[in-house]
């Protein structure tokens, strides 16, 4: 087993050039009240801008995943995310969102989500989720992948593969008229059948002009989530699956979520659009999922 994750040292705050448009919380750290009704995108212009945000988020994520290697610090990955975002004229959405100090979330091994990049160096056998969100053209795009560092053990292979399959199964049910709780129903079943836990404390979310908007998209079956999907909605599906039961704790930095039993956790995330007859993945890359291209895993 790998050593438990501990909190490390943060590098100085990275700056965003003044010419790059910022989301409303960039100075204050406080996001605006959730904006318009749900995440329904009504105009062609908004949809075009969401496609840009999704594409840029994916390009930044690909750059980050390319930099993952044994001996690389999570802070070095943050630098890659930060530079790749600003090179594209985008603001890295995590930076100062509710006070988050960095431009990327890096969640290693038993970290469920919201890991803060620091001086911890990646080791052979680690798994790492890199979660990229960018703000460009007035819209946010959000995606993440888990990849292997060096050679994974069998349990981590099973966990990462199944988590990816669970996200894609959740996406596959997206269409107008479908209830949002169908997503959690299929993800929960897939996880259970694979002997894995599902995190309940964090959910997918509407996304667009704000980073997090209604609805909250549970990754387990939530009877009360009766809202139906409508064409034009944009939201994320981002299941976190665990080798254990899925209960979480937050570490002393008030961000890093770890599994209560310290068993490993994996996550994948896409931003999706509900189309007339199904869905479109706005953060799909040619190389997604990258772990499949890592030495044939
Ligand atoms: N990207 C995360 C999500 O998928 C949210 C990160 S919040 C941050 O919703 F402040 F940590 F960036
Ligand atoms: Co998200
Ligand atoms: Co995300």
PDB file of C-alpha atoms and ligand atoms in Angstrom:
ATOM      1  CA  UNK A   1       0.000   0.000   0.000  1.00  0.00           C
ATOM      2  CA  UNK A   2       1.075   3.558  -0.670  1.00  0.00           C
ATOM      3  CA  UNK A   3       1.706   5.946   2.219  1.00  0.00           C
ATOM      4  CA  UNK A   4      -1.353   7.965   3.318  1.00  0.00           C
ATOM      5  CA  UNK A   5      -1.772  11.365   1.719  1.00  0.00           C
ATOM      6  CA  UNK A   6      -0.665  14.264   3.897  1.00  0.00           C
ATOM      7  CA  UNK A   7      -0.998  17.976   3.184  1.00  0.00           C
ATOM      8  CA  UNK A   8       2.071  19.560   1.609  1.00  0.00           C
ATOM      9  CA  UNK A   9       3.475  23.016   0.895  1.00  0.00           C
ATOM     10  CA  UNK A  10       1.769  25.335  -1.582  1.00  0.00           C
ATOM     11  CA  UNK A  11       3.674  27.486  -4.054  1.00  0.00           C
ATOM     12  CA  UNK A  12       2.925  31.233  -4.316  1.00  0.00           C
ATOM     13  CA  UNK A  13      -0.390  32.201  -5.916  1.00  0.00           C
ATOM     14  CA  UNK A  14      -0.278  32.130  -9.725  1.00  0.00           C
ATOM     15  CA  UNK A  15      -1.396  35.281 -11.511  1.00  0.00           C
ATOM     16  CA  UNK A  16      -3.797  35.633 -14.421  1.00  0.00           C
ATOM     17  CA  UNK A  17      -2.975  38.396 -16.957  1.00  0.00           C
ATOM     18  CA  UNK A  18      -5.241  41.426 -16.662  1.00  0.00           C
ATOM     19  CA  UNK A  19      -6.530  41.027 -20.233  1.00  0.00           C
ATOM     20  CA  UNK A  20      -8.229  37.683 -19.520  1.00  0.00           C
ATOM     21  CA  UNK A  21     -11.921  38.000 -18.582  1.00  0.00           C
ATOM     22  CA  UNK A  22     -12.577  36.720 -15.066  1.00  0.00           C
ATOM     23  CA  UNK A  23     -15.544  35.061 -13.463  1.00  0.00           C
ATOM     24  CA  UNK A  24     -17.448  37.069 -10.845  1.00  0.00           C
ATOM     25  CA  UNK A  25     -15.684  35.421  -7.857  1.00  0.00           C
ATOM     26  CA  UNK A  26     -12.098  35.947  -9.082  1.00  0.00           C
ATOM     27  CA  UNK A  27     -11.381  38.800  -6.653  1.00  0.00           C
ATOM     28  CA  UNK A  28     -13.823  38.138  -3.781  1.00  0.00           C
ATOM     29  CA  UNK A  29     -13.804  34.341  -3.801  1.00  0.00           C
ATOM     30  CA  UNK A  30     -17.602  34.433  -3.572  1.00  0.00           C
ATOM     31  CA  UNK A  31     -19.609  33.020  -6.479  1.00  0.00           C
ATOM     32  CA  UNK A  32     -22.831  34.818  -7.431  1.00  0.00           C
ATOM     33  CA  UNK A  33     -26.190  33.328  -6.541  1.00  0.00           C
ATOM     34  CA  UNK A  34     -26.832  30.563  -8.982  1.00  0.00           C
ATOM     35  CA  UNK A  35     -27.921  32.576 -12.001  1.00  0.00           C
ATOM     36  CA  UNK A  36     -30.842  31.821 -14.244  1.00  0.00           C
ATOM     37  CA  UNK A  37     -33.179  28.883 -14.100  1.00  0.00           C
ATOM     38  CA  UNK A  38     -31.285  25.636 -14.177  1.00  0.00           C
ATOM     39  CA  UNK A  39     -28.660  25.184 -16.826  1.00  0.00           C
ATOM     40  CA  UNK A  40     -30.954  25.489 -19.835  1.00  0.00           C
ATOM     41  CA  UNK A  41     -29.149  27.084 -22.727  1.00  0.00           C
ATOM     42  CA  UNK A  42     -31.643  28.723 -24.959  1.00  0.00           C
ATOM     43  CA  UNK A  43     -29.664  30.649 -27.532  1.00  0.00           C
ATOM     44  CA  UNK A  44     -27.412  29.387 -30.296  1.00  0.00           C
ATOM     45  CA  UNK A  45     -24.811  31.902 -29.146  1.00  0.00           C
ATOM     46  CA  UNK A  46     -24.701  30.482 -25.616  1.00  0.00           C
ATOM     47  CA  UNK A  47     -24.390  26.985 -26.986  1.00  0.00           C
ATOM     48  CA  UNK A  48     -21.527  27.990 -29.288  1.00  0.00           C
ATOM     49  CA  UNK A  49     -19.736  29.510 -26.291  1.00  0.00           C
ATOM     50  CA  UNK A  50     -20.317  26.364 -24.211  1.00  0.00           C
ATOM     51  CA  UNK A  51     -18.732  24.320 -27.004  1.00  0.00           C
ATOM     52  CA  UNK A  52     -15.665  26.578 -26.874  1.00  0.00           C
ATOM     53  CA  UNK A  53     -15.434  26.253 -23.079  1.00  0.00           C
ATOM     54  CA  UNK A  54     -15.743  22.467 -23.305  1.00  0.00           C
ATOM     55  CA  UNK A  55     -13.111  22.205 -26.019  1.00  0.00           C
ATOM     56  CA  UNK A  56     -10.640  24.439 -24.188  1.00  0.00           C
ATOM     57  CA  UNK A  57     -11.156  22.554 -20.898  1.00  0.00           C
ATOM     58  CA  UNK A  58     -10.316  19.331 -22.736  1.00  0.00           C
ATOM     59  CA  UNK A  59      -7.194  20.824 -24.347  1.00  0.00           C
ATOM     60  CA  UNK A  60      -5.958  21.979 -20.943  1.00  0.00           C
ATOM     61  CA  UNK A  61      -6.734  18.585 -19.384  1.00  0.00           C
ATOM     62  CA  UNK A  62      -4.796  16.811 -22.154  1.00  0.00           C
ATOM     63  CA  UNK A  63      -1.788  19.070 -21.509  1.00  0.00           C
ATOM     64  CA  UNK A  64      -1.937  18.279 -17.782  1.00  0.00           C
ATOM     65  CA  UNK A  65      -2.293  14.528 -18.282  1.00  0.00           C
ATOM     66  CA  UNK A  66       0.698  14.566 -20.654  1.00  0.00           C
ATOM     67  CA  UNK A  67       2.791  15.962 -17.810  1.00  0.00           C
ATOM     68  CA  UNK A  68       1.853  13.238 -15.286  1.00  0.00           C
ATOM     69  CA  UNK A  69       4.901  11.068 -14.497  1.00  0.00           C
ATOM     70  CA  UNK A  70       6.797   9.544 -11.595  1.00  0.00           C
ATOM     71  CA  UNK A  71       8.718  12.315  -9.805  1.00  0.00           C
ATOM     72  CA  UNK A  72       6.479  15.196 -10.954  1.00  0.00           C
ATOM     73  CA  UNK A  73       4.849  17.308  -8.225  1.00  0.00           C
ATOM     74  CA  UNK A  74       1.152  18.125  -8.277  1.00  0.00           C
ATOM     75  CA  UNK A  75       2.203  21.804  -8.142  1.00  0.00           C
ATOM     76  CA  UNK A  76       4.050  21.304 -11.447  1.00  0.00           C
ATOM     77  CA  UNK A  77       0.775  19.971 -12.906  1.00  0.00           C
ATOM     78  CA  UNK A  78      -0.991  23.079 -11.590  1.00  0.00           C
ATOM     79  CA  UNK A  79       1.565  25.225 -13.424  1.00  0.00           C
ATOM     80  CA  UNK A  80       0.806  23.325 -16.646  1.00  0.00           C
ATOM     81  CA  UNK A  81      -2.961  23.816 -16.186  1.00  0.00           C
ATOM     82  CA  UNK A  82      -2.555  27.489 -15.363  1.00  0.00           C
ATOM     83  CA  UNK A  83      -0.279  28.267 -18.326  1.00  0.00           C
ATOM     84  CA  UNK A  84      -2.341  26.182 -20.773  1.00  0.00           C
ATOM     85  CA  UNK A  85      -5.525  28.002 -19.746  1.00  0.00           C
ATOM     86  CA  UNK A  86      -4.112  31.514 -20.023  1.00  0.00           C
ATOM     87  CA  UNK A  87      -2.355  30.649 -23.306  1.00  0.00           C
ATOM     88  CA  UNK A  88      -5.864  30.033 -24.681  1.00  0.00           C
ATOM     89  CA  UNK A  89      -7.288  33.236 -23.222  1.00  0.00           C
ATOM     90  CA  UNK A  90      -9.139  31.312 -20.495  1.00  0.00           C
ATOM     91  CA  UNK A  91      -9.326  31.863 -16.734  1.00  0.00           C
ATOM     92  CA  UNK A  92      -8.651  28.685 -14.698  1.00  0.00           C
ATOM     93  CA  UNK A  93     -12.012  28.457 -12.899  1.00  0.00           C
ATOM     94  CA  UNK A  94     -10.818  26.847  -9.624  1.00  0.00           C
ATOM     95  CA  UNK A  95      -8.492  29.778  -8.841  1.00  0.00           C
ATOM     96  CA  UNK A  96     -10.056  31.618  -5.858  1.00  0.00           C
ATOM     97  CA  UNK A  97     -13.400  29.836  -6.330  1.00  0.00           C
ATOM     98  CA  UNK A  98     -14.649  29.906  -2.721  1.00  0.00           C
ATOM     99  CA  UNK A  99     -11.007  30.623  -1.885  1.00  0.00           C
ATOM    100  CA  UNK A 100      -9.534  27.549  -3.615  1.00  0.00           C
ATOM    101  CA  UNK A 101      -5.850  28.509  -3.905  1.00  0.00           C
ATOM    102  CA  UNK A 102      -4.857  26.808  -7.172  1.00  0.00           C
ATOM    103  CA  UNK A 103      -5.868  26.454 -10.849  1.00  0.00           C
ATOM    104  CA  UNK A 104      -6.359  22.671 -10.911  1.00  0.00           C
ATOM    105  CA  UNK A 105      -7.627  19.938  -8.585  1.00  0.00           C
ATOM    106  CA  UNK A 106      -5.239  16.993  -8.167  1.00  0.00           C
ATOM    107  CA  UNK A 107      -6.690  14.025  -6.277  1.00  0.00           C
ATOM    108  CA  UNK A 108      -4.203  11.233  -5.587  1.00  0.00           C
ATOM    109  CA  UNK A 109      -5.026   7.674  -4.383  1.00  0.00           C
ATOM    110  CA  UNK A 110      -7.500   7.969  -1.454  1.00  0.00           C
ATOM    111  CA  UNK A 111      -8.293  11.608  -2.269  1.00  0.00           C
ATOM    112  CA  UNK A 112     -11.855  11.651  -3.576  1.00  0.00           C
ATOM    113  CA  UNK A 113     -11.846  15.158  -5.080  1.00  0.00           C
ATOM    114  CA  UNK A 114     -10.676  18.772  -4.537  1.00  0.00           C
ATOM    115  CA  UNK A 115      -7.058  17.868  -3.791  1.00  0.00           C
ATOM    116  CA  UNK A 116      -4.906  21.015  -3.760  1.00  0.00           C
ATOM    117  CA  UNK A 117      -1.723  20.869  -5.856  1.00  0.00           C
ATOM    118  CA  UNK A 118       1.339  21.018  -3.593  1.00  0.00           C
ATOM    119  CA  UNK A 119       4.918  19.787  -3.378  1.00  0.00           C
ATOM    120  CA  UNK A 120       3.950  16.094  -3.182  1.00  0.00           C
ATOM    121  CA  UNK A 121       5.772  14.146  -5.856  1.00  0.00           C
ATOM    122  CA  UNK A 122       3.986  11.400  -7.778  1.00  0.00           C
ATOM    123  CA  UNK A 123       5.192   7.851  -7.090  1.00  0.00           C
ATOM    124  CA  UNK A 124       5.087   4.629  -9.099  1.00  0.00           C
ATOM    125  CA  UNK A 125       1.711   2.968  -8.575  1.00  0.00           C
ATOM    126  CA  UNK A 126      -0.203   6.141  -7.658  1.00  0.00           C
ATOM    127  CA  UNK A 127      -3.461   7.023  -9.356  1.00  0.00           C
ATOM    128  CA  UNK A 128      -4.272  10.691  -9.906  1.00  0.00           C
ATOM    129  CA  UNK A 129      -7.395  12.517 -10.972  1.00  0.00           C
ATOM    130  CA  UNK A 130      -6.766  15.869 -12.631  1.00  0.00           C
ATOM    131  CA  UNK A 131      -9.876  18.075 -12.746  1.00  0.00           C
ATOM    132  CA  UNK A 132      -9.783  21.064 -15.112  1.00  0.00           C
ATOM    133  CA  UNK A 133     -12.369  23.816 -15.358  1.00  0.00           C
ATOM    134  CA  UNK A 134     -11.917  26.893 -17.527  1.00  0.00           C
ATOM    135  CA  UNK A 135     -13.890  30.097 -18.006  1.00  0.00           C
ATOM    136  CA  UNK A 136     -13.853  31.508 -21.513  1.00  0.00           C
ATOM    137  CA  UNK A 137     -16.354  33.470 -23.595  1.00  0.00           C
ATOM    138  CA  UNK A 138     -18.474  33.835 -20.433  1.00  0.00           C
ATOM    139  CA  UNK A 139     -18.913  30.079 -19.932  1.00  0.00           C
ATOM    140  CA  UNK A 140     -17.337  27.344 -17.826  1.00  0.00           C
ATOM    141  CA  UNK A 141     -16.323  23.917 -19.151  1.00  0.00           C
ATOM    142  CA  UNK A 142     -15.418  21.158 -16.656  1.00  0.00           C
ATOM    143  CA  UNK A 143     -13.775  17.745 -17.137  1.00  0.00           C
ATOM    144  CA  UNK A 144     -11.505  15.320 -15.354  1.00  0.00           C
ATOM    145  CA  UNK A 145      -9.758  12.008 -15.813  1.00  0.00           C
ATOM    146  CA  UNK A 146      -7.930   9.578 -13.574  1.00  0.00           C
ATOM    147  CA  UNK A 147      -4.643   8.176 -14.899  1.00  0.00           C
ATOM    148  CA  UNK A 148      -1.977   5.769 -13.672  1.00  0.00           C
ATOM    149  CA  UNK A 149       1.453   6.866 -12.533  1.00  0.00           C
ATOM    150  CA  UNK A 150       3.907   4.148 -13.564  1.00  0.00           C
ATOM    151  CA  UNK A 151       2.484   0.644 -13.185  1.00  0.00           C
ATOM    152  CA  UNK A 152      -0.896   0.172 -11.458  1.00  0.00           C
ATOM    153  CA  UNK A 153      -1.896  -2.726  -9.208  1.00  0.00           C
ATOM    154  CA  UNK A 154      -4.876  -4.902 -10.188  1.00  0.00           C
ATOM    155  CA  UNK A 155      -7.304  -3.256  -7.757  1.00  0.00           C
ATOM    156  CA  UNK A 156      -6.501   0.216  -9.123  1.00  0.00           C
ATOM    157  CA  UNK A 157      -6.940  -1.012 -12.710  1.00  0.00           C
ATOM    158  CA  UNK A 158     -10.390  -2.371 -11.816  1.00  0.00           C
ATOM    159  CA  UNK A 159     -11.324   0.824  -9.972  1.00  0.00           C
ATOM    160  CA  UNK A 160     -10.260   3.217 -12.737  1.00  0.00           C
ATOM    161  CA  UNK A 161     -11.738   1.173 -15.590  1.00  0.00           C
ATOM    162  CA  UNK A 162     -15.053   0.746 -13.795  1.00  0.00           C
ATOM    163  CA  UNK A 163     -15.278   4.435 -12.864  1.00  0.00           C
ATOM    164  CA  UNK A 164     -14.812   5.406 -16.511  1.00  0.00           C
ATOM    165  CA  UNK A 165     -17.437   2.873 -17.598  1.00  0.00           C
ATOM    166  CA  UNK A 166     -19.794   4.217 -14.913  1.00  0.00           C
ATOM    167  CA  UNK A 167     -19.459   7.786 -16.180  1.00  0.00           C
ATOM    168  CA  UNK A 168     -20.104   6.676 -19.759  1.00  0.00           C
ATOM    169  CA  UNK A 169     -23.112   4.588 -18.684  1.00  0.00           C
ATOM    170  CA  UNK A 170     -24.514   7.632 -16.915  1.00  0.00           C
ATOM    171  CA  UNK A 171     -23.996   9.756 -20.016  1.00  0.00           C
ATOM    172  CA  UNK A 172     -25.613   7.137 -22.259  1.00  0.00           C
ATOM    173  CA  UNK A 173     -29.061   7.627 -20.667  1.00  0.00           C
ATOM    174  CA  UNK A 174     -29.087  11.395 -21.290  1.00  0.00           C
ATOM    175  CA  UNK A 175     -31.960  12.519 -23.496  1.00  0.00           C
ATOM    176  CA  UNK A 176     -34.925  14.904 -23.296  1.00  0.00           C
ATOM    177  CA  UNK A 177     -37.630  13.642 -20.945  1.00  0.00           C
ATOM    178  CA  UNK A 178     -35.348  11.351 -18.948  1.00  0.00           C
ATOM    179  CA  UNK A 179     -35.301  11.922 -15.194  1.00  0.00           C
ATOM    180  CA  UNK A 180     -31.986  13.099 -13.755  1.00  0.00           C
ATOM    181  CA  UNK A 181     -32.116  10.264 -11.239  1.00  0.00           C
ATOM    182  CA  UNK A 182     -31.715   7.678 -13.998  1.00  0.00           C
ATOM    183  CA  UNK A 183     -28.057   8.742 -14.213  1.00  0.00           C
ATOM    184  CA  UNK A 184     -27.419   7.786 -10.585  1.00  0.00           C
ATOM    185  CA  UNK A 185     -29.472   4.636 -10.979  1.00  0.00           C
ATOM    186  CA  UNK A 186     -27.249   3.222 -13.731  1.00  0.00           C
ATOM    187  CA  UNK A 187     -23.993   4.414 -12.126  1.00  0.00           C
ATOM    188  CA  UNK A 188     -24.989   2.947  -8.754  1.00  0.00           C
ATOM    189  CA  UNK A 189     -25.857  -0.409 -10.297  1.00  0.00           C
ATOM    190  CA  UNK A 190     -22.628  -0.615 -12.248  1.00  0.00           C
ATOM    191  CA  UNK A 191     -20.566   0.215  -9.158  1.00  0.00           C
ATOM    192  CA  UNK A 192     -22.434  -2.287  -6.992  1.00  0.00           C
ATOM    193  CA  UNK A 193     -22.029  -5.061  -9.551  1.00  0.00           C
ATOM    194  CA  UNK A 194     -18.283  -4.330  -9.629  1.00  0.00           C
ATOM    195  CA  UNK A 195     -17.995  -4.404  -5.817  1.00  0.00           C
ATOM    196  CA  UNK A 196     -17.189  -0.692  -5.558  1.00  0.00           C
ATOM    197  CA  UNK A 197     -18.595   2.142  -3.438  1.00  0.00           C
ATOM    198  CA  UNK A 198     -20.134   5.361  -4.809  1.00  0.00           C
ATOM    199  CA  UNK A 199     -19.537   8.756  -3.188  1.00  0.00           C
ATOM    200  CA  UNK A 200     -22.746  10.529  -2.181  1.00  0.00           C
ATOM    201  CA  UNK A 201     -21.260  13.713  -0.736  1.00  0.00           C
ATOM    202  CA  UNK A 202     -20.333  15.224  -4.132  1.00  0.00           C
ATOM    203  CA  UNK A 203     -22.477  15.408  -7.245  1.00  0.00           C
ATOM    204  CA  UNK A 204     -22.495  16.550 -10.847  1.00  0.00           C
ATOM    205  CA  UNK A 205     -23.972  19.981 -11.482  1.00  0.00           C
ATOM    206  CA  UNK A 206     -25.470  22.309 -13.993  1.00  0.00           C
ATOM    207  CA  UNK A 207     -22.782  24.437 -15.637  1.00  0.00           C
ATOM    208  CA  UNK A 208     -22.664  27.393 -17.989  1.00  0.00           C
ATOM    209  CA  UNK A 209     -22.424  31.043 -17.053  1.00  0.00           C
ATOM    210  CA  UNK A 210     -21.699  29.812 -13.526  1.00  0.00           C
ATOM    211  CA  UNK A 211     -19.317  27.077 -12.399  1.00  0.00           C
ATOM    212  CA  UNK A 212     -21.939  25.265 -10.302  1.00  0.00           C
ATOM    213  CA  UNK A 213     -25.647  25.653 -11.099  1.00  0.00           C
ATOM    214  CA  UNK A 214     -28.780  23.647 -10.414  1.00  0.00           C
ATOM    215  CA  UNK A 215     -29.544  20.825 -10.689  1.00  0.00           C
ATOM    216  CA  UNK A 216     -27.343  18.696  -8.447  1.00  0.00           C
ATOM    217  CA  UNK A 217     -26.792  15.418 -10.326  1.00  0.00           C
ATOM    218  CA  UNK A 218     -26.442  12.542  -7.839  1.00  0.00           C
ATOM    219  CA  UNK A 219     -24.342   9.530  -8.835  1.00  0.00           C
ATOM    220  CA  UNK A 220     -26.501   7.164  -6.744  1.00  0.00           C
ATOM    221  CA  UNK A 221     -30.233   6.592  -7.100  1.00  0.00           C
ATOM    222  CA  UNK A 222     -32.001   9.553  -5.512  1.00  0.00           C
ATOM    223  CA  UNK A 223     -35.768   9.055  -5.610  1.00  0.00           C
ATOM    224  CA  UNK A 224     -36.371  12.731  -4.928  1.00  0.00           C
ATOM    225  CA  UNK A 225     -34.429  13.933  -7.990  1.00  0.00           C
ATOM    226  CA  UNK A 226     -37.493  13.855 -10.244  1.00  0.00           C
ATOM    227  CA  UNK A 227     -36.546  16.713 -12.566  1.00  0.00           C
ATOM    228  CA  UNK A 228     -36.538  15.744 -16.236  1.00  0.00           C
ATOM    229  CA  UNK A 229     -33.869  16.658 -18.767  1.00  0.00           C
ATOM    230  CA  UNK A 230     -34.633  19.184 -21.497  1.00  0.00           C
ATOM    231  CA  UNK A 231     -32.855  19.850 -24.762  1.00  0.00           C
ATOM    232  CA  UNK A 232     -30.321  22.638 -24.259  1.00  0.00           C
ATOM    233  CA  UNK A 233     -29.393  21.809 -20.666  1.00  0.00           C
ATOM    234  CA  UNK A 234     -25.684  21.576 -19.909  1.00  0.00           C
ATOM    235  CA  UNK A 235     -24.442  19.748 -16.834  1.00  0.00           C
ATOM    236  CA  UNK A 236     -21.634  17.514 -15.611  1.00  0.00           C
ATOM    237  CA  UNK A 237     -21.559  13.827 -14.803  1.00  0.00           C
ATOM    238  CA  UNK A 238     -18.590  13.097 -12.542  1.00  0.00           C
ATOM    239  CA  UNK A 239     -18.886   9.884 -10.525  1.00  0.00           C
ATOM    240  CA  UNK A 240     -16.401   9.086  -7.768  1.00  0.00           C
ATOM    241  CA  UNK A 241     -16.088   5.346  -7.084  1.00  0.00           C
ATOM    242  CA  UNK A 242     -14.123   3.722  -4.264  1.00  0.00           C
ATOM    243  CA  UNK A 243     -12.517   0.404  -3.407  1.00  0.00           C
ATOM    244  CA  UNK A 244     -14.318   0.849  -0.051  1.00  0.00           C
ATOM    245  CA  UNK A 245     -17.788   2.101   0.836  1.00  0.00           C
ATOM    246  CA  UNK A 246     -17.682   5.737  -0.319  1.00  0.00           C
ATOM    247  CA  UNK A 247     -17.823   7.719   2.959  1.00  0.00           C
ATOM    248  CA  UNK A 248     -15.700  10.892   2.937  1.00  0.00           C
ATOM    249  CA  UNK A 249     -13.807  13.179   5.314  1.00  0.00           C
ATOM    250  CA  UNK A 250     -12.421  16.658   4.634  1.00  0.00           C
ATOM    251  CA  UNK A 251      -8.803  17.312   5.637  1.00  0.00           C
ATOM    252  CA  UNK A 252      -7.593  20.363   7.598  1.00  0.00           C
ATOM    253  CA  UNK A 253      -7.193  22.519   4.464  1.00  0.00           C
ATOM    254  CA  UNK A 254     -11.029  22.521   4.264  1.00  0.00           C
ATOM    255  CA  UNK A 255     -10.896  21.227   0.662  1.00  0.00           C
ATOM    256  CA  UNK A 256      -9.209  17.861   0.283  1.00  0.00           C
ATOM    257  CA  UNK A 257     -11.845  15.111   0.475  1.00  0.00           C
ATOM    258  CA  UNK A 258     -10.508  11.652   1.322  1.00  0.00           C
ATOM    259  CA  UNK A 259     -12.244   8.321   1.809  1.00  0.00           C
ATOM    260  CA  UNK A 260     -13.005   7.670   5.470  1.00  0.00           C
ATOM    261  CA  UNK A 261     -11.388   4.224   5.198  1.00  0.00           C
ATOM    262  CA  UNK A 262      -8.426   5.626   3.183  1.00  0.00           C
ATOM    263  CA  UNK A 263      -9.051   3.155   0.364  1.00  0.00           C
ATOM    264  CA  UNK A 264      -8.523   4.460  -3.164  1.00  0.00           C
ATOM    265  CA  UNK A 265     -11.028   6.556  -5.088  1.00  0.00           C
ATOM    266  CA  UNK A 266     -11.248   7.347  -8.818  1.00  0.00           C
ATOM    267  CA  UNK A 267     -13.249   9.913 -10.777  1.00  0.00           C
ATOM    268  CA  UNK A 268     -14.041  10.907 -14.350  1.00  0.00           C
ATOM    269  CA  UNK A 269     -15.998  13.941 -15.498  1.00  0.00           C
ATOM    270  CA  UNK A 270     -17.513  15.275 -18.691  1.00  0.00           C
ATOM    271  CA  UNK A 271     -19.663  18.306 -19.430  1.00  0.00           C
ATOM    272  CA  UNK A 272     -22.658  17.171 -21.492  1.00  0.00           C
ATOM    273  CA  UNK A 273     -25.385  18.893 -23.499  1.00  0.00           C
ATOM    274  CA  UNK A 274     -28.896  17.474 -23.862  1.00  0.00           C
ATOM    275  CA  UNK A 275     -29.681  17.461 -27.580  1.00  0.00           C
ATOM    276  CA  UNK A 276     -33.029  16.885 -29.323  1.00  0.00           C
ATOM    277  CA  UNK A 277     -32.580  13.140 -29.401  1.00  0.00           C
ATOM    278  CA  UNK A 278     -29.845  12.403 -26.874  1.00  0.00           C
ATOM    279  CA  UNK A 279     -26.621  14.037 -25.794  1.00  0.00           C
ATOM    280  CA  UNK A 280     -23.403  15.614 -26.938  1.00  0.00           C
ATOM    281  CA  UNK A 281     -20.248  15.430 -24.818  1.00  0.00           C
ATOM    282  CA  UNK A 282     -18.766  18.927 -24.859  1.00  0.00           C
ATOM    283  CA  UNK A 283     -15.431  17.897 -23.302  1.00  0.00           C
ATOM    284  CA  UNK A 284     -14.724  14.870 -25.468  1.00  0.00           C
ATOM    285  CA  UNK A 285     -11.147  14.635 -26.681  1.00  0.00           C
ATOM    286  CA  UNK A 286      -9.633  12.383 -29.281  1.00  0.00           C
ATOM    287  CA  UNK A 287      -7.525  10.827 -26.537  1.00  0.00           C
ATOM    288  CA  UNK A 288     -10.263  10.335 -23.947  1.00  0.00           C
ATOM    289  CA  UNK A 289      -9.844   8.341 -21.772  1.00  0.00           C
ATOM    290  CA  UNK A 290      -6.106   8.826 -21.606  1.00  0.00           C
ATOM    291  CA  UNK A 291      -5.506   5.861 -19.257  1.00  0.00           C
ATOM    292  CA  UNK A 292      -6.440   3.511 -22.100  1.00  0.00           C
ATOM    293  CA  UNK A 293      -3.494   4.805 -24.086  1.00  0.00           C
ATOM    294  CA  UNK A 294      -1.071   4.373 -21.181  1.00  0.00           C
ATOM    295  CA  UNK A 295       0.844   1.209 -22.061  1.00  0.00           C
ATOM    296  CA  UNK A 296      -2.333  -0.510 -23.201  1.00  0.00           C
ATOM    297  CA  UNK A 297      -4.348  -0.295 -19.983  1.00  0.00           C
TER     298      UNK A 297
HETATM  299  N1  LIG B   1     -14.103  20.922 -10.874  1.00  0.00           N
HETATM  300  C1  LIG B   1     -14.792  20.549  -9.675  1.00  0.00           C
HETATM  301  C2  LIG B   1     -16.118  19.975 -10.116  1.00  0.00           C
HETATM  302  O1  LIG B   1     -16.091  19.096 -10.908  1.00  0.00           O
HETATM  303  C3  LIG B   1     -14.994  21.657  -8.730  1.00  0.00           C
HETATM  304  C4  LIG B   1     -13.758  22.152  -8.128  1.00  0.00           C
HETATM  305  S1  LIG B   1     -14.130  23.436  -7.050  1.00  0.00           S
HETATM  306  C5  LIG B   1     -12.601  24.046  -6.772  1.00  0.00           C
HETATM  307  O2  LIG B   1     -17.173  20.400  -9.797  1.00  0.00           O
HETATM  308  F1  LIG B   1     -12.730  25.162  -6.163  1.00  0.00           F
HETATM  309  F2  LIG B   1     -11.941  23.165  -6.119  1.00  0.00           F
HETATM  310  F3  LIG B   1     -12.010  24.233  -7.915  1.00  0.00           F
HETATM  311 CO1  LIG B   2     -17.801  19.466 -12.045  1.00  0.00          CO
HETATM  312 CO1  LIG B   3     -14.560  19.258 -12.308  1.00  0.00          CO
END
